[in-house]
Tab-separated table of C-alpha atoms in Angstrom:
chain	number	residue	atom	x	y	z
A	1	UNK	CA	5.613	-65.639	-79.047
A	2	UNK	CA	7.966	-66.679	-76.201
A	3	UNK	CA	9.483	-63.142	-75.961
A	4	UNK	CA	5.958	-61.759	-75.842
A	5	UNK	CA	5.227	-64.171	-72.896
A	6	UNK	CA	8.319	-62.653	-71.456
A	7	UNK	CA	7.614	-58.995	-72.228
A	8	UNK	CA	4.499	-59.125	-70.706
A	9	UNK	CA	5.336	-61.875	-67.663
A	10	UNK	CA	2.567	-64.063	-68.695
A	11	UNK	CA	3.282	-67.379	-66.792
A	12	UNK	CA	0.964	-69.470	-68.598
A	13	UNK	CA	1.662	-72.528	-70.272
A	14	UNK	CA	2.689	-72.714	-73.501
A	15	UNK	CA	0.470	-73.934	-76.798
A	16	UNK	CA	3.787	-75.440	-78.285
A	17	UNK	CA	6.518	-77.635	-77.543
A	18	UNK	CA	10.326	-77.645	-77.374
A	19	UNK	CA	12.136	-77.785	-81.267
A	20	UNK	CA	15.050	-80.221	-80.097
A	21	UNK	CA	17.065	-80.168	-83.480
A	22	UNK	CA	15.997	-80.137	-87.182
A	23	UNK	CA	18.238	-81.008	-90.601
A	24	UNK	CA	15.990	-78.295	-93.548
A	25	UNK	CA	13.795	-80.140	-96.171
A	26	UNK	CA	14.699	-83.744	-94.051
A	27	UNK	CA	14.381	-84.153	-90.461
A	28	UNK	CA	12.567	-81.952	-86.760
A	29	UNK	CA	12.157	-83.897	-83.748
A	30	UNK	CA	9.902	-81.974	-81.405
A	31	UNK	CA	9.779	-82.744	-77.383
A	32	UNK	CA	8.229	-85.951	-76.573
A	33	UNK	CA	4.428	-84.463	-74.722
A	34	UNK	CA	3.693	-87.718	-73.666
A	35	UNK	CA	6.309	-87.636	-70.899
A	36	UNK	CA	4.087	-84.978	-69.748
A	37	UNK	CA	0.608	-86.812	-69.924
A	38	UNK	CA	0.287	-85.459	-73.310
A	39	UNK	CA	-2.345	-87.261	-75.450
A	40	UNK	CA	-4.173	-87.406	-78.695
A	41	UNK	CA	-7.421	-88.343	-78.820
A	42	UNK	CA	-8.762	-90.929	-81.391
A	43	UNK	CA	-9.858	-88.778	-84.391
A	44	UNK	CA	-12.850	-91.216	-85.057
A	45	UNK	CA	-14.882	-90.234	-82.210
A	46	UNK	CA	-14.349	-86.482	-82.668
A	47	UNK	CA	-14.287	-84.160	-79.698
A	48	UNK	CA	-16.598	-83.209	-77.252
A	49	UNK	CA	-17.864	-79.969	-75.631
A	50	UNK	CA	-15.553	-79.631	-72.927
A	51	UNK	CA	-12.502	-80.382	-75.425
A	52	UNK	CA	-13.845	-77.918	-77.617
A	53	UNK	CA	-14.107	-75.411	-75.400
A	54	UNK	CA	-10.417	-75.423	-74.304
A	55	UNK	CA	-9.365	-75.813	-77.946
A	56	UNK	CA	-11.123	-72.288	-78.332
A	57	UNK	CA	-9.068	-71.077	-75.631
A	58	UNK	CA	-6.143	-71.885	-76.727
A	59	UNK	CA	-6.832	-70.938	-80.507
A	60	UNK	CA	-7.866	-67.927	-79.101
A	61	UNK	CA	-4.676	-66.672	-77.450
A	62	UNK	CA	-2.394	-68.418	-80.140
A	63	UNK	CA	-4.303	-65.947	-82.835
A	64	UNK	CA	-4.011	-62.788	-80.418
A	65	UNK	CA	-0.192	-63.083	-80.042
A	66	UNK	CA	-0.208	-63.340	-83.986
A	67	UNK	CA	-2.124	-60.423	-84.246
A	68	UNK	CA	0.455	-58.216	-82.196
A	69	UNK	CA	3.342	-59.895	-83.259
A	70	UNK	CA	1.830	-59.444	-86.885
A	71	UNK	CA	1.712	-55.209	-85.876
A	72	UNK	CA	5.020	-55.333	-85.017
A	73	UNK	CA	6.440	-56.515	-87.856
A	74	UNK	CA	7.660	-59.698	-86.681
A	75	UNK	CA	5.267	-62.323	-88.966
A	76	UNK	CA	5.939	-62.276	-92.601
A	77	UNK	CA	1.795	-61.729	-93.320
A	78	UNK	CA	2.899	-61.055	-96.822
A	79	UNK	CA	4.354	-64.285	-97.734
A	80	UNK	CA	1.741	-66.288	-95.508
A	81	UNK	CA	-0.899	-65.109	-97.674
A	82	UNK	CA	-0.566	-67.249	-100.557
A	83	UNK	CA	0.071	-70.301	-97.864
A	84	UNK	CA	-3.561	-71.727	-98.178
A	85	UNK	CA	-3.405	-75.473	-98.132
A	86	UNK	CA	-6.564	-75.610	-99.345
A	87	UNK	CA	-5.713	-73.299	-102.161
A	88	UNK	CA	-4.464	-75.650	-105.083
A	89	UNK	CA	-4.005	-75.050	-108.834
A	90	UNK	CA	-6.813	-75.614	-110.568
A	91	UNK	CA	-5.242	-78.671	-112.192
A	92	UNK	CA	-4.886	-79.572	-108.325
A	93	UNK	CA	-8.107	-78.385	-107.535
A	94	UNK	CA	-10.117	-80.937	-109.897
A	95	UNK	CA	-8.099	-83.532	-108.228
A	96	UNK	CA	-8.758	-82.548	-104.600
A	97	UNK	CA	-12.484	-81.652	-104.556
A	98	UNK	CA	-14.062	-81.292	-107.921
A	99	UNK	CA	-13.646	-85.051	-109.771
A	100	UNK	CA	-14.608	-86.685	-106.124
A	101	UNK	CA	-17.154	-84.230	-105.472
A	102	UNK	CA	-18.637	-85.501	-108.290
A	103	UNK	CA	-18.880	-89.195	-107.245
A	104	UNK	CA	-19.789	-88.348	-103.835
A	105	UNK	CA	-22.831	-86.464	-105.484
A	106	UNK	CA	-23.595	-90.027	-107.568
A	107	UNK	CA	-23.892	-92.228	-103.979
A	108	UNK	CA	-25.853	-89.321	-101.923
A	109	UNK	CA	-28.366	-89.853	-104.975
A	110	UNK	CA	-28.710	-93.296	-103.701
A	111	UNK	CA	-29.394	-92.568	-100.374
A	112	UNK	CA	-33.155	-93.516	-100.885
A	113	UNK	CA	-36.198	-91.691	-101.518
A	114	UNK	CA	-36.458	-89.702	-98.661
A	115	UNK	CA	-33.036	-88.755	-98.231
A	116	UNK	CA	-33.327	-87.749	-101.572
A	117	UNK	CA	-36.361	-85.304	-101.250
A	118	UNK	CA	-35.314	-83.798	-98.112
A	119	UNK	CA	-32.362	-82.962	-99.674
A	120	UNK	CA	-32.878	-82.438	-103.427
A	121	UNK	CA	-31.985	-79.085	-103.363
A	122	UNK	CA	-28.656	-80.123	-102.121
A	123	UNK	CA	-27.924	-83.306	-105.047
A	124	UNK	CA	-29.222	-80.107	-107.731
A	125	UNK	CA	-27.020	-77.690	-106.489
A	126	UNK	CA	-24.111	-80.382	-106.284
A	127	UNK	CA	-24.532	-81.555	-109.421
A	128	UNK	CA	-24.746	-78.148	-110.761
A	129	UNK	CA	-21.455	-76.923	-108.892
A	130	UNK	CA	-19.748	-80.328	-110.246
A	131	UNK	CA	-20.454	-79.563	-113.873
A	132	UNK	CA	-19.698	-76.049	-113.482
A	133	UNK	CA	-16.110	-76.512	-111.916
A	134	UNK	CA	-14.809	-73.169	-112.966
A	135	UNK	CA	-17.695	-71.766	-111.036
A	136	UNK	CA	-17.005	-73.410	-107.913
A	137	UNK	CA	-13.186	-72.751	-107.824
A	138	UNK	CA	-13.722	-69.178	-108.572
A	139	UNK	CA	-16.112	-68.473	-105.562
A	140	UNK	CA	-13.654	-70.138	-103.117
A	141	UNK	CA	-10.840	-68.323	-104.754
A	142	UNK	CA	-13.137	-65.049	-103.701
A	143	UNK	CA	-12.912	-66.540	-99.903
A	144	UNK	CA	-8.928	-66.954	-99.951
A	145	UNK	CA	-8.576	-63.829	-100.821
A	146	UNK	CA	-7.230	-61.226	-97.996
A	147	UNK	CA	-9.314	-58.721	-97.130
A	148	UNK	CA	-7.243	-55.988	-94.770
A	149	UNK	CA	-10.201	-54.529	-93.426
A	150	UNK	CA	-11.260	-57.729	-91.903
A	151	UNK	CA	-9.668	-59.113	-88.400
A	152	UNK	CA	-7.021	-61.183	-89.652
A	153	UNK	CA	-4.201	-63.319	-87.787
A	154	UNK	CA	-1.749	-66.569	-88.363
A	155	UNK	CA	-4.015	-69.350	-88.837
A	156	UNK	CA	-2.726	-72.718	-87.556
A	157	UNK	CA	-3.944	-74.095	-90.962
A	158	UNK	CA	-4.786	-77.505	-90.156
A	159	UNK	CA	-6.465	-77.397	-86.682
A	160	UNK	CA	-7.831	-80.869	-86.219
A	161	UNK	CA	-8.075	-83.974	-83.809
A	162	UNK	CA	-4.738	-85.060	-84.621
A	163	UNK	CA	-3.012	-81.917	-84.003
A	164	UNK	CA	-3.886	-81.340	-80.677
A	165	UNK	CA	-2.761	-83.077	-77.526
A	166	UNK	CA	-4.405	-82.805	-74.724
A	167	UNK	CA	-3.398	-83.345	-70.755
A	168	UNK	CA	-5.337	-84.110	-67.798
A	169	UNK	CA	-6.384	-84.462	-64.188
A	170	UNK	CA	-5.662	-86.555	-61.807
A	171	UNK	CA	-8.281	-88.410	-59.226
A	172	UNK	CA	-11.961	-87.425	-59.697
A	173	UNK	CA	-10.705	-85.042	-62.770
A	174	UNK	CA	-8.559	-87.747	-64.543
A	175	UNK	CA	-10.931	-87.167	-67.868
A	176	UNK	CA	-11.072	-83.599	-67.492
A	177	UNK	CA	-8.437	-81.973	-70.087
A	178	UNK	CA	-6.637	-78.970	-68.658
A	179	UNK	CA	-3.971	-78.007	-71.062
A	180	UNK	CA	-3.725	-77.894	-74.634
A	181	UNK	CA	-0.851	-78.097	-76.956
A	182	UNK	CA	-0.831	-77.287	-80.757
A	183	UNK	CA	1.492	-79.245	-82.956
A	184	UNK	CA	2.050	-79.288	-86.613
A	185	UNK	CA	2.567	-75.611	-87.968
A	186	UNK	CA	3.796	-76.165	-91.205
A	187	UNK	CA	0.419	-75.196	-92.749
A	188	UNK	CA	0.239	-71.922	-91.220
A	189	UNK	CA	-0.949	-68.850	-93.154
A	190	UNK	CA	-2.261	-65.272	-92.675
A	191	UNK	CA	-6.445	-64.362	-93.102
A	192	UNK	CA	-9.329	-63.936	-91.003
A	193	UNK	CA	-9.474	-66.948	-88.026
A	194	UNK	CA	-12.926	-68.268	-89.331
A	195	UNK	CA	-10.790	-70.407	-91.400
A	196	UNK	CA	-9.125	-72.191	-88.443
A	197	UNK	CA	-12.409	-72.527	-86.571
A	198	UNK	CA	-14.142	-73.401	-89.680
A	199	UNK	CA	-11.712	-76.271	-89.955
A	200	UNK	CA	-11.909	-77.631	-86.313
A	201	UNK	CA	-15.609	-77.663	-86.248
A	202	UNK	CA	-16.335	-79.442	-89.590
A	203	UNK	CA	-13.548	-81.759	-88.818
A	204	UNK	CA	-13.488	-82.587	-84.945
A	205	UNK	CA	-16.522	-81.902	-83.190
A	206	UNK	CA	-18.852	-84.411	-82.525
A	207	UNK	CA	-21.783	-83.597	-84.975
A	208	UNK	CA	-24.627	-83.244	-82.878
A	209	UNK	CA	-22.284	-80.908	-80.757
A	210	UNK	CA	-21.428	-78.832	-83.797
A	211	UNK	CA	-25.220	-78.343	-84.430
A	212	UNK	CA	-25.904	-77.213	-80.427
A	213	UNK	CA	-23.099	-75.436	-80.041
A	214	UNK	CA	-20.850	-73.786	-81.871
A	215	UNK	CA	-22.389	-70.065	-80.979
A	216	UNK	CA	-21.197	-71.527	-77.846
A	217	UNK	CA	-17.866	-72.016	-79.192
A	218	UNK	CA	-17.887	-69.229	-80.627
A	219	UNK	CA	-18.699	-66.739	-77.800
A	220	UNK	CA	-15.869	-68.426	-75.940
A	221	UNK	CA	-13.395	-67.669	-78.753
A	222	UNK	CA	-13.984	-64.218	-78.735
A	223	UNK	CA	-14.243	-63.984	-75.259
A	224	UNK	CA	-10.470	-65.591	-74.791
A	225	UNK	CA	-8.995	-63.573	-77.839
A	226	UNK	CA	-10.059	-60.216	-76.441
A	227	UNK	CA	-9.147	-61.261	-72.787
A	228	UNK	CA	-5.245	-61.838	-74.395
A	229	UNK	CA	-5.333	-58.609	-76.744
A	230	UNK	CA	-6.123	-56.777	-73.362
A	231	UNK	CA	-3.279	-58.993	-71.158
A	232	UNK	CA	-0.748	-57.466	-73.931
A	233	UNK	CA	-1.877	-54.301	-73.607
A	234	UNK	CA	-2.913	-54.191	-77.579
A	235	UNK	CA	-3.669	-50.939	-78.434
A	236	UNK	CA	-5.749	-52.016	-81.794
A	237	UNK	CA	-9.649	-53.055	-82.167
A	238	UNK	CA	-11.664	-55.653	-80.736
A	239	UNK	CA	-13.012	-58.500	-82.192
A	240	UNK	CA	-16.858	-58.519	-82.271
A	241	UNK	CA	-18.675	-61.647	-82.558
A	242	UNK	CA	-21.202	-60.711	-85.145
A	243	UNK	CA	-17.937	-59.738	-87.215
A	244	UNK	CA	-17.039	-63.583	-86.557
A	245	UNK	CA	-20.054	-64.569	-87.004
A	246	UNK	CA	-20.391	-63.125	-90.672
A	247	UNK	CA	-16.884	-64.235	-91.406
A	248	UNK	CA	-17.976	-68.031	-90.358
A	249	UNK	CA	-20.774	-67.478	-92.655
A	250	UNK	CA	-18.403	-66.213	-95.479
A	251	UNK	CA	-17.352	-69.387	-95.575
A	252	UNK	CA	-19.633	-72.232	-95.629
A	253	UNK	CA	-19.306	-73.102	-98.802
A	254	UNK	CA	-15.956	-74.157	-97.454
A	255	UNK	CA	-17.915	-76.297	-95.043
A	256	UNK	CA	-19.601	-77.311	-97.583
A	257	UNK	CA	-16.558	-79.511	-98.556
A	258	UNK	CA	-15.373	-80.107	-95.609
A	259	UNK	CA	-18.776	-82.012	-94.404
A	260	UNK	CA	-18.813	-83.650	-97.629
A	261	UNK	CA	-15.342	-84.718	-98.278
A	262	UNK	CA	-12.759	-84.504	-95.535
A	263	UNK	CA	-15.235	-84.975	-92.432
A	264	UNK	CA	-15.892	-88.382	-93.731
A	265	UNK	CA	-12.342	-89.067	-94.833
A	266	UNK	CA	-11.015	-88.018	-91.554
A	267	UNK	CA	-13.110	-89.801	-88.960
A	268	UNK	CA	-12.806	-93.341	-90.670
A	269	UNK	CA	-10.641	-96.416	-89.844
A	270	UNK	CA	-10.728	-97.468	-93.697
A	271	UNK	CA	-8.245	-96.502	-96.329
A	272	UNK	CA	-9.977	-93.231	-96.941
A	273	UNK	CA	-8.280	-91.475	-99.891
A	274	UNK	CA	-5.997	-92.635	-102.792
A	275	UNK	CA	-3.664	-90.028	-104.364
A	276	UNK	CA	-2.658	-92.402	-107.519
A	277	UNK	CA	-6.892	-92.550	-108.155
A	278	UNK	CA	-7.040	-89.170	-107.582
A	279	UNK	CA	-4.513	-87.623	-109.894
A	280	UNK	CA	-5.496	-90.193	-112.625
A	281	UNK	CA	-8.807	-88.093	-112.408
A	282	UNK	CA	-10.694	-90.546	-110.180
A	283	UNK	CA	-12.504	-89.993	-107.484
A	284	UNK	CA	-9.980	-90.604	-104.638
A	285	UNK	CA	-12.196	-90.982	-102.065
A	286	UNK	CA	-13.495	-94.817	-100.653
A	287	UNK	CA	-17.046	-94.706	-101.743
A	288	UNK	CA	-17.832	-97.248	-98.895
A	289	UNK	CA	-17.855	-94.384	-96.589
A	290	UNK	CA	-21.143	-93.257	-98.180
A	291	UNK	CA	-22.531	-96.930	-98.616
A	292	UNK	CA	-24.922	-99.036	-96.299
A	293	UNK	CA	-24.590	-98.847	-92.777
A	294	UNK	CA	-21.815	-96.165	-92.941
A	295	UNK	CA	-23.366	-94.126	-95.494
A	296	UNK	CA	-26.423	-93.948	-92.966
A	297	UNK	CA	-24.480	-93.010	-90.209
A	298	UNK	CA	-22.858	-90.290	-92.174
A	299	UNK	CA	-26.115	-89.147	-93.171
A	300	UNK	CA	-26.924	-88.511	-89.738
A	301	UNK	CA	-23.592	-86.444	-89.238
A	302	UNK	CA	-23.524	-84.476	-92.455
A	303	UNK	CA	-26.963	-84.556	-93.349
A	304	UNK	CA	-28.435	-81.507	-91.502
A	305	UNK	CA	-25.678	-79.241	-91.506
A	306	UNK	CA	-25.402	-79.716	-95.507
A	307	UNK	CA	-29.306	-79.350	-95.919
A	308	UNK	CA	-28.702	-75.836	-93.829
A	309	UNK	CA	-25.519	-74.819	-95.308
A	310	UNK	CA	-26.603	-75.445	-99.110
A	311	UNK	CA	-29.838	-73.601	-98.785
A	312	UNK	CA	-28.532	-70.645	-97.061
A	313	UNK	CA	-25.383	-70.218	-99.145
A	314	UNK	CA	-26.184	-71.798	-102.589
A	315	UNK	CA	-30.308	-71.547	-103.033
């Protein structure tokens, strides 16, 4: 991406840092960013609009370059296919998101009585998908799968809070952020960039932001991806954002998850997750993230956007 920078004398910043040395399978130590006024904000708060909007920038631009650089030949999209973190076994899979789906489904039950008829549909279709398990990893195998006819790139692959740092201003602006850097690309893999942005806004925007404005977000995106296809003189399509826009939908059953499982795991300060549970066919998850005055304060950040999602997607 450096060379491309080059090629093309583009003089921006860049979304990375400096590799200083690495030892394979054992050791990388990346440039220090905080010498630069590099900072990560605290994943339980979740980002705002203005955050957002220059993570969509950046995303944006990262994904173009891919998508030239993917044209020429230089990105391996054939073995980054089958690098889906979120594509396990189905041993793996039961571990992950089925078995704790399953508890998770138990506590929203006891919610209270008008949690539970708001969202009744949702706690049927749950406990439908959770006895069905075969079902449910078969329809998100049909989402991993690469379609070529669809606008695909190098996905960052885990494109949250805690892999982004963020500089900026000084005086009046000194809580403005002006620059963005990615970190973390070990979980990069080739498909359609709804799975990047699907990932960032279940995971890192504030809620009620997520709700208002991702079309926002979203406009921006496509705005900054086309802008950088046209600075590198691509000679290729466009992206349009109703072919986004269907792709996001393509996926909410992913979001599905990700609201009900890793949103809440990831914006907690308790011990969130237990691997030894977990692969002993427990749930895994803390269940006191879904319990009294927690529980009702993720049913204020989950709660609409599941009622939505589930309807639309599942019936």
């Amino acid at each position: 991406m450096e060379v491309l920078m080059e090629e093309f004398e583009d003089t921006r910043e860049r979304l990375w840092t400096d590799m200083i040395t690495y030892q394979p399978y054992n050791l990388i130590v990346f440039k220090d960013l905080t010498a630069e006024r590099f900072k990560v904000e605290d994943r339980r708060k979740c980002l705002g609009l203005e955050h957002s909007l220059l993570v969509m920038e950046g995303v944006a631009r990262f994904h173009a370059m891919s998508r030239i650089l993917l044209d020429r030949g230089l990105f391996p999209a054939t073995d980054l296919k089958k690098y889906i973190s979120l594509r396990p076994r189905k041993d793996l899979f039961n571990y992950i998101w089925a078995n704790p789906l399953k508890h998770v489904a138990k506590e929203i039950k006891q919610w209270g009585n008008e949690w539970y008829t708001i969202f009744f549909p949702m706690v049927d279709v749950g406990t439908r998908l959770f006895q069905y398990v075969d079902g449910l990893y078969e329809k998100l195998n049909d989402a991993y799968e690469v379609d070529e006819r669809r606008f695909n790139v190098i996905n960052h692959g885990d494109l949250w809070t805690c892999n982004l740092m963020f500089k900026y201003g000084s005086g009046s602006n000194i809580d403005r952020p002006i620059a963005i850097r990615f970190i973390d690309f070990q979980m990069s893999f080739y498909n359609t960039a709804a799975w990047d942005l699907t990932y960032f806004i279940c995971t890192s925007l504030v809620p009620s932001y997520r709700r208002k404005y991702e079309r926002i977000l979203l406009v921006r995106y496509v705005d900054c991806f086309n802008y950088n296809l046209d600075l590198y003189k691509y000679e290729g399509a466009r992206l349009k954002l109703e072919s986004l826009e269907s792709e996001m939908k393509r996926l909410e059953l992913l979001r599905v998850l990700l609201l009900s499982l890793t949103y809440p795991i990831m914006t907690t300060d308790l011990k969130a997750f237990d691997w030894n549970v977990a692969f002993e066919g427990g749930c895994g998850i803390n269940l006191a993230l879904y319990q009294g005055e927690r529980g009702a304060q993720l049913r204020k950040s989950i709660g609409p956007d599941l009622k939505r999602y589930l309807k639309s997607r599942l019936g």
